[in-house]
Each structure stands twice: as structure tokens, then as C-alpha cells.
Amino acid sequence: MMKNILYFILFISSITNAQHFIKGAMNPKIDSDWVILYRIEGTKQVFVGNTTIKTDSIAVNGKKQAVGRFEFTLKPQAKAGAYRINYRTEGEGFLDFFYNKENISFTFNPDSPEQSVTFSKSSENKLYREYITAISTAQGKLDSIQIAAVQNPKSNLKTAYKNAYKKVNTIQNKFIETSKEKYIAPIIKASVQNNSAEILTSVDAYLFNIKNTFFDKLDFSNKTLLNSSFLTDRIVSYVFYINYSDDNRTQQKLYKESIETVLSKIKNQAYKRDIIEFLIVQFEGYKNLEIIDYLFENKYNKLPEILQNQKFKVEKIALFATEIGRISPDFSWKENGKTLKLSTLNDAEKYVLAFWSTSCSHCMREMPQLHTYLKNKKSIKVIAFALEDDAFVWENYSKTNLFGWHNVLGLNKWQNETAKTYQIFSTPTYFVLDKNKKIIAKPDEIEDVKEYFDTK
């Protein structure tokens, strides 16, 4: 039986035909003592197993160095495909490789896995790494000549470009031939950049060629490409890097156009759903609500209902409900015998919605400060939403100290439905709203509230 390992120089001599192993060794050793193995399926990672990293040592230039070793034994029914080992919870902490019914052994530096990995077993991965090295070097040479021509259109670089162009194609054709019948064949075929046959001398022509031929080599129906990170990585490059502008309005337009282009290439509806969900999560990191809304309204909601993940929709809509630019989720309360609603309040130009509690020491310090600060600012009104287990302390305190405010009692504290809608996990939490109840700021503390109004 053989096993897959990171950074290793060890293999087991007893091997069966039914099982294969992945062995790895990492140098330098890292603090973590675990490794998780996933199989990549489209935009998702499917858990395969986990193991521990064992400490060992090797001699480097006559000195012993600690290394981490680990291994996995794959079951006989393990699928061929792209796999990933993850060894960190934060930062760059994963490495991808291919499994196709053969033993795999490799070593790498955990701080730069892709650049340092070396495979000692696995013909598929050895060939792929050889290809990546060769094609990257040749493409880099071609790109440098092309960029030089753009920078100086009068330079005589046609011959150099043709030679470099020929070199790229020779390498590509060689590896396409060599990889025939191998699992990685579709990935090698799709990897080469679609270079212009003739050198381009203007920036516009150069960028036009990159943008408009970006997907020419990609087959979005190929299962090998679908079940790897390859297509996902290309989509990220196209949406976030190829289509880029310093102007925000232009950038939003480019995002939408690039999304249209990407999704038009995908015929598999399930994979299209996965890509839309993936893009929503990416734009979540940018807090780009306009594009998130665009993706939901124009793409996700138009998928067949059976494919839509209702849990995903509910979670994401709730997650973005209280971001800057959103209309505040509505709620109502009793005040002086009347029922008031946030959405229909009309007694100020701006509002401060403050979630607080009488059991919170920070709140008991900041609420009086906020009250004093806003006392003479007639165009600003406070809605003080108190999260309490009972009403007794709140009733006495708010009447005595917070007069002139809209004081709202939210029972059940953290389990209060409004608090959950606003995702309140600590108090005090502040929102600044305009007269239409749109969220225009989310100050962290009382000094941020003051600074916001002092500068407006």
C-alpha cells in the first residue's frame, strides 16, 4: 500500500493494486499538526480525510532541519480528479494536485507551495509541473517582447516575437501530444494563452486581444476542467483583473459585462448556479451590494427553481440586509400609547439607531455621552433599541436619562428577532440612517458617531 505525502522522501514497499497513497513532506515544518484532504468538484471542496503531520529531520548542507511529513491512503473507489491538501486555517495554506490511480509523493515549502512543490512519484503531476515550468518561461518571454513593442511601437521586434511565438506553440504542441490519454490532457490543452500571431503595437489592440480571446481555449463542458480549480481561477482572472477600471462607475459596468460573458459560456445549469454563488461570495468580500443584487435578481433568481439553494439565498440576503446603502429592516414599537414604525418616522433629517443594553457597561457609559452630544442637534433623532431580559431596569433608566429619544424595548436580548435581523452580536452597535432610513454609516463607537456628524 502506498500513501500520498507532502515533503517526503519516504515510501512504503508493501503496495497493493487496490489502494494508492499520497505522501507529503514540508520544509520548513509548520506549527500546525494537521492536514485535510479534499477532492475539488467545481467551486466546491469535498472532504476526503484528515491526518496529522509528523516531525522528522533531514540533512541540508550538513545540518539537520525539521520537516513535517504526512500521508493519506486512498480507498480503491477514490475518483480520479483534482485534489487539495489544506494545512492552515488562515492565509496561503493549500496545495492542489491531480490523482489518477497512481501513488503520489511530493515535497514543498508551506510558505510558497505552488512555487516549491516537487513530485518524486506520480507521472501525471511530474508531467504537469514540467509543462507549467516550460510554458510559463516561454510565455513570459513572448509577453516581454509584446509589452516592449507596445511601449515603443517603432522598435523592430517582429522577428523576435515570431520566434518566441513559435517557441510557445512548439512547447504547447509537444505537451498536448505527450499528455494524450492522461487525466491532465484537457487542462494542458486549455492552459495556453491565445496569443496574437502578429506582434501588436498599441495598448488597445493588445488588451482587446487578451479580453476577446480569453475563453477561446476553454471547454466549459469538459468534466476534467469542471472538476478542478482551473475554470474557477480563469473566471476570477477575467472578472476581477482583465476587466478592470480605476473609475468606480466604469468598473461596475465592466463587472456586469464580464459576468454576462462568463455565464453565457456555461451551459450546465448546476455548474452555472455554483459559479453564480461563487461570484456572490467573492463580491461579498468587496461589500459590492450593487453587483450582489444584480447577480441575485438577474441571474440566480432566473435559474430553474429546483436548482436554487433557498438556504443560500436567505443567508446571503440576511447577511447584506444591514450593509451601508441598504434600507434599514423595518420594525415597530409602542410609544406613548401609539404604534410607531421605523419606516414611517418623519421627525428628523438623520437618525442614529443604537442597539444597547442596561447590562452593558460600555452602553451605560456611552448612552449618556450620546444623549449630551445630540441634545441640541434637532435634525438628528435617536432610536435607542434596548436588548433586555426584562423591562424593569430599562423603563426607569430610559425615562430618566434618555428623554427625547425613541426608546424601544427588545426582550429576549440576543434572541430578539430584530437584533438577529440586524446581526447584533455586541452592544453598543450604531447605525446612522438618512431620512429615508437608508443606512449611511456604521460607526464602531461613540467617538466615531461624533466624528461622523462633526464632519458632515
JSON list of N, CA and C in Angstrom, two decimals, residues 54-83:
[
{"chain": "A", "resi": 54, "resn": "LYS", "atom": "N", "xyz": [3.67, 14.55, 11.09]},
{"chain": "A", "resi": 54, "resn": "LYS", "atom": "CA", "xyz": [4.69, 14.01, 11.99]},
{"chain": "A", "resi": 54, "resn": "LYS", "atom": "C", "xyz": [6.02, 14.71, 11.75]},
{"chain": "A", "resi": 55, "resn": "THR", "atom": "N", "xyz": [6.73, 14.97, 12.81]},
{"chain": "A", "resi": 55, "resn": "THR", "atom": "CA", "xyz": [8.01, 15.66, 12.69]},
{"chain": "A", "resi": 55, "resn": "THR", "atom": "C", "xyz": [9.12, 14.68, 12.38]},
{"chain": "A", "resi": 56, "resn": "ASP", "atom": "N", "xyz": [9.97, 15.09, 11.44]},
{"chain": "A", "resi": 56, "resn": "ASP", "atom": "CA", "xyz": [11.13, 14.28, 11.08]},
{"chain": "A", "resi": 56, "resn": "ASP", "atom": "C", "xyz": [12.27, 15.26, 10.82]},
{"chain": "A", "resi": 57, "resn": "SER", "atom": "N", "xyz": [13.41, 14.76, 10.43]},
{"chain": "A", "resi": 57, "resn": "SER", "atom": "CA", "xyz": [14.53, 15.65, 10.12]},
{"chain": "A", "resi": 57, "resn": "SER", "atom": "C", "xyz": [15.28, 15.14, 8.90]},
{"chain": "A", "resi": 58, "resn": "ILE", "atom": "N", "xyz": [15.88, 16.08, 8.17]},
{"chain": "A", "resi": 58, "resn": "ILE", "atom": "CA", "xyz": [16.71, 15.74, 7.03]},
{"chain": "A", "resi": 58, "resn": "ILE", "atom": "C", "xyz": [18.00, 16.56, 7.11]},
{"chain": "A", "resi": 59, "resn": "ALA", "atom": "N", "xyz": [19.01, 16.09, 6.44]},
{"chain": "A", "resi": 59, "resn": "ALA", "atom": "CA", "xyz": [20.28, 16.82, 6.42]},
{"chain": "A", "resi": 59, "resn": "ALA", "atom": "C", "xyz": [20.32, 17.73, 5.21]},
{"chain": "A", "resi": 60, "resn": "VAL", "atom": "N", "xyz": [20.53, 19.02, 5.45]},
{"chain": "A", "resi": 60, "resn": "VAL", "atom": "CA", "xyz": [20.67, 20.02, 4.39]},
{"chain": "A", "resi": 60, "resn": "VAL", "atom": "C", "xyz": [21.99, 20.74, 4.60]},
{"chain": "A", "resi": 61, "resn": "ASN", "atom": "N", "xyz": [22.92, 20.58, 3.63]},
{"chain": "A", "resi": 61, "resn": "ASN", "atom": "CA", "xyz": [24.25, 21.18, 3.74]},
{"chain": "A", "resi": 61, "resn": "ASN", "atom": "C", "xyz": [24.93, 20.79, 5.05]},
{"chain": "A", "resi": 62, "resn": "GLY", "atom": "N", "xyz": [24.74, 19.53, 5.43]},
{"chain": "A", "resi": 62, "resn": "GLY", "atom": "CA", "xyz": [25.41, 19.03, 6.63]},
{"chain": "A", "resi": 62, "resn": "GLY", "atom": "C", "xyz": [24.71, 19.36, 7.92]},
{"chain": "A", "resi": 63, "resn": "LYS", "atom": "N", "xyz": [23.58, 20.08, 7.84]},
{"chain": "A", "resi": 63, "resn": "LYS", "atom": "CA", "xyz": [22.84, 20.44, 9.06]},
{"chain": "A", "resi": 63, "resn": "LYS", "atom": "C", "xyz": [21.46, 19.81, 9.03]},
{"chain": "A", "resi": 64, "resn": "LYS", "atom": "N", "xyz": [21.03, 19.38, 10.22]},
{"chain": "A", "resi": 64, "resn": "LYS", "atom": "CA", "xyz": [19.70, 18.78, 10.32]},
{"chain": "A", "resi": 64, "resn": "LYS", "atom": "C", "xyz": [18.62, 19.86, 10.33]},
{"chain": "A", "resi": 65, "resn": "GLN", "atom": "N", "xyz": [17.57, 19.61, 9.56]},
{"chain": "A", "resi": 65, "resn": "GLN", "atom": "CA", "xyz": [16.42, 20.52, 9.53]},
{"chain": "A", "resi": 65, "resn": "GLN", "atom": "C", "xyz": [15.15, 19.74, 9.80]},
{"chain": "A", "resi": 66, "resn": "ALA", "atom": "N", "xyz": [14.26, 20.34, 10.61]},
{"chain": "A", "resi": 66, "resn": "ALA", "atom": "CA", "xyz": [12.99, 19.68, 10.91]},
{"chain": "A", "resi": 66, "resn": "ALA", "atom": "C", "xyz": [12.06, 19.79, 9.71]},
{"chain": "A", "resi": 67, "resn": "VAL", "atom": "N", "xyz": [11.41, 18.68, 9.40]},
{"chain": "A", "resi": 67, "resn": "VAL", "atom": "CA", "xyz": [10.42, 18.68, 8.32]},
{"chain": "A", "resi": 67, "resn": "VAL", "atom": "C", "xyz": [9.15, 18.03, 8.86]},
{"chain": "A", "resi": 68, "resn": "GLY", "atom": "N", "xyz": [8.05, 18.36, 8.21]},
{"chain": "A", "resi": 68, "resn": "GLY", "atom": "CA", "xyz": [6.78, 17.72, 8.55]},
{"chain": "A", "resi": 68, "resn": "GLY", "atom": "C", "xyz": [6.41, 16.73, 7.48]},
{"chain": "A", "resi": 69, "resn": "ARG", "atom": "N", "xyz": [5.96, 15.54, 7.89]},
{"chain": "A", "resi": 69, "resn": "ARG", "atom": "CA", "xyz": [5.57, 14.51, 6.94]},
{"chain": "A", "resi": 69, "resn": "ARG", "atom": "C", "xyz": [4.14, 14.06, 7.23]},
{"chain": "A", "resi": 70, "resn": "PHE", "atom": "N", "xyz": [3.42, 13.72, 6.18]},
{"chain": "A", "resi": 70, "resn": "PHE", "atom": "CA", "xyz": [2.08, 13.18, 6.35]},
{"chain": "A", "resi": 70, "resn": "PHE", "atom": "C", "xyz": [1.75, 12.28, 5.18]},
{"chain": "A", "resi": 71, "resn": "GLU", "atom": "N", "xyz": [0.72, 11.49, 5.34]},
{"chain": "A", "resi": 71, "resn": "GLU", "atom": "CA", "xyz": [0.32, 10.61, 4.25]},
{"chain": "A", "resi": 71, "resn": "GLU", "atom": "C", "xyz": [-1.16, 10.24, 4.37]},
{"chain": "A", "resi": 72, "resn": "PHE", "atom": "N", "xyz": [-1.75, 9.97, 3.21]},
{"chain": "A", "resi": 72, "resn": "PHE", "atom": "CA", "xyz": [-3.14, 9.50, 3.12]},
{"chain": "A", "resi": 72, "resn": "PHE", "atom": "C", "xyz": [-3.16, 8.22, 2.30]},
{"chain": "A", "resi": 73, "resn": "THR", "atom": "N", "xyz": [-4.00, 7.30, 2.68]},
{"chain": "A", "resi": 73, "resn": "THR", "atom": "CA", "xyz": [-4.24, 6.12, 1.87]},
{"chain": "A", "resi": 73, "resn": "THR", "atom": "C", "xyz": [-5.62, 6.26, 1.25]},
{"chain": "A", "resi": 74, "resn": "LEU", "atom": "N", "xyz": [-5.68, 6.26, -0.07]},
{"chain": "A", "resi": 74, "resn": "LEU", "atom": "CA", "xyz": [-6.95, 6.42, -0.77]},
{"chain": "A", "resi": 74, "resn": "LEU", "atom": "C", "xyz": [-7.65, 5.08, -0.95]},
{"chain": "A", "resi": 75, "resn": "LYS", "atom": "N", "xyz": [-8.94, 5.09, -0.81]},
{"chain": "A", "resi": 75, "resn": "LYS", "atom": "CA", "xyz": [-9.72, 3.86, -0.98]},
{"chain": "A", "resi": 75, "resn": "LYS", "atom": "C", "xyz": [-9.73, 3.45, -2.46]},
{"chain": "A", "resi": 76, "resn": "PRO", "atom": "N", "xyz": [-9.97, 2.17, -2.71]},
{"chain": "A", "resi": 76, "resn": "PRO", "atom": "CA", "xyz": [-9.96, 1.70, -4.10]},
{"chain": "A", "resi": 76, "resn": "PRO", "atom": "C", "xyz": [-10.94, 2.45, -5.00]},
{"chain": "A", "resi": 77, "resn": "GLN", "atom": "N", "xyz": [-12.06, 2.91, -4.43]},
{"chain": "A", "resi": 77, "resn": "GLN", "atom": "CA", "xyz": [-13.06, 3.60, -5.24]},
{"chain": "A", "resi": 77, "resn": "GLN", "atom": "C", "xyz": [-12.81, 5.10, -5.37]},
{"chain": "A", "resi": 78, "resn": "ALA", "atom": "N", "xyz": [-11.67, 5.58, -4.87]},
{"chain": "A", "resi": 78, "resn": "ALA", "atom": "CA", "xyz": [-11.35, 7.01, -4.96]},
{"chain": "A", "resi": 78, "resn": "ALA", "atom": "C", "xyz": [-11.36, 7.47, -6.41]},
{"chain": "A", "resi": 79, "resn": "LYS", "atom": "N", "xyz": [-12.03, 8.60, -6.66]},
{"chain": "A", "resi": 79, "resn": "LYS", "atom": "CA", "xyz": [-12.18, 9.11, -8.02]},
{"chain": "A", "resi": 79, "resn": "LYS", "atom": "C", "xyz": [-10.90, 9.78, -8.51]},
{"chain": "A", "resi": 80, "resn": "ALA", "atom": "N", "xyz": [-10.62, 9.62, -9.79]},
{"chain": "A", "resi": 80, "resn": "ALA", "atom": "CA", "xyz": [-9.56, 10.42, -10.40]},
{"chain": "A", "resi": 80, "resn": "ALA", "atom": "C", "xyz": [-10.04, 11.86, -10.44]},
{"chain": "A", "resi": 81, "resn": "GLY", "atom": "N", "xyz": [-9.11, 12.79, -10.24]},
{"chain": "A", "resi": 81, "resn": "GLY", "atom": "CA", "xyz": [-9.52, 14.19, -10.27]},
{"chain": "A", "resi": 81, "resn": "GLY", "atom": "C", "xyz": [-8.51, 15.10, -9.64]},
{"chain": "A", "resi": 82, "resn": "ALA", "atom": "N", "xyz": [-8.93, 16.34, -9.44]},
{"chain": "A", "resi": 82, "resn": "ALA", "atom": "CA", "xyz": [-8.08, 17.34, -8.78]},
{"chain": "A", "resi": 82, "resn": "ALA", "atom": "C", "xyz": [-8.33, 17.25, -7.28]},
{"chain": "A", "resi": 83, "resn": "TYR", "atom": "N", "xyz": [-7.25, 17.24, -6.51]},
{"chain": "A", "resi": 83, "resn": "TYR", "atom": "CA", "xyz": [-7.32, 17.15, -5.06]},
{"chain": "A", "resi": 83, "resn": "TYR", "atom": "C", "xyz": [-6.57, 18.32, -4.44]}
]
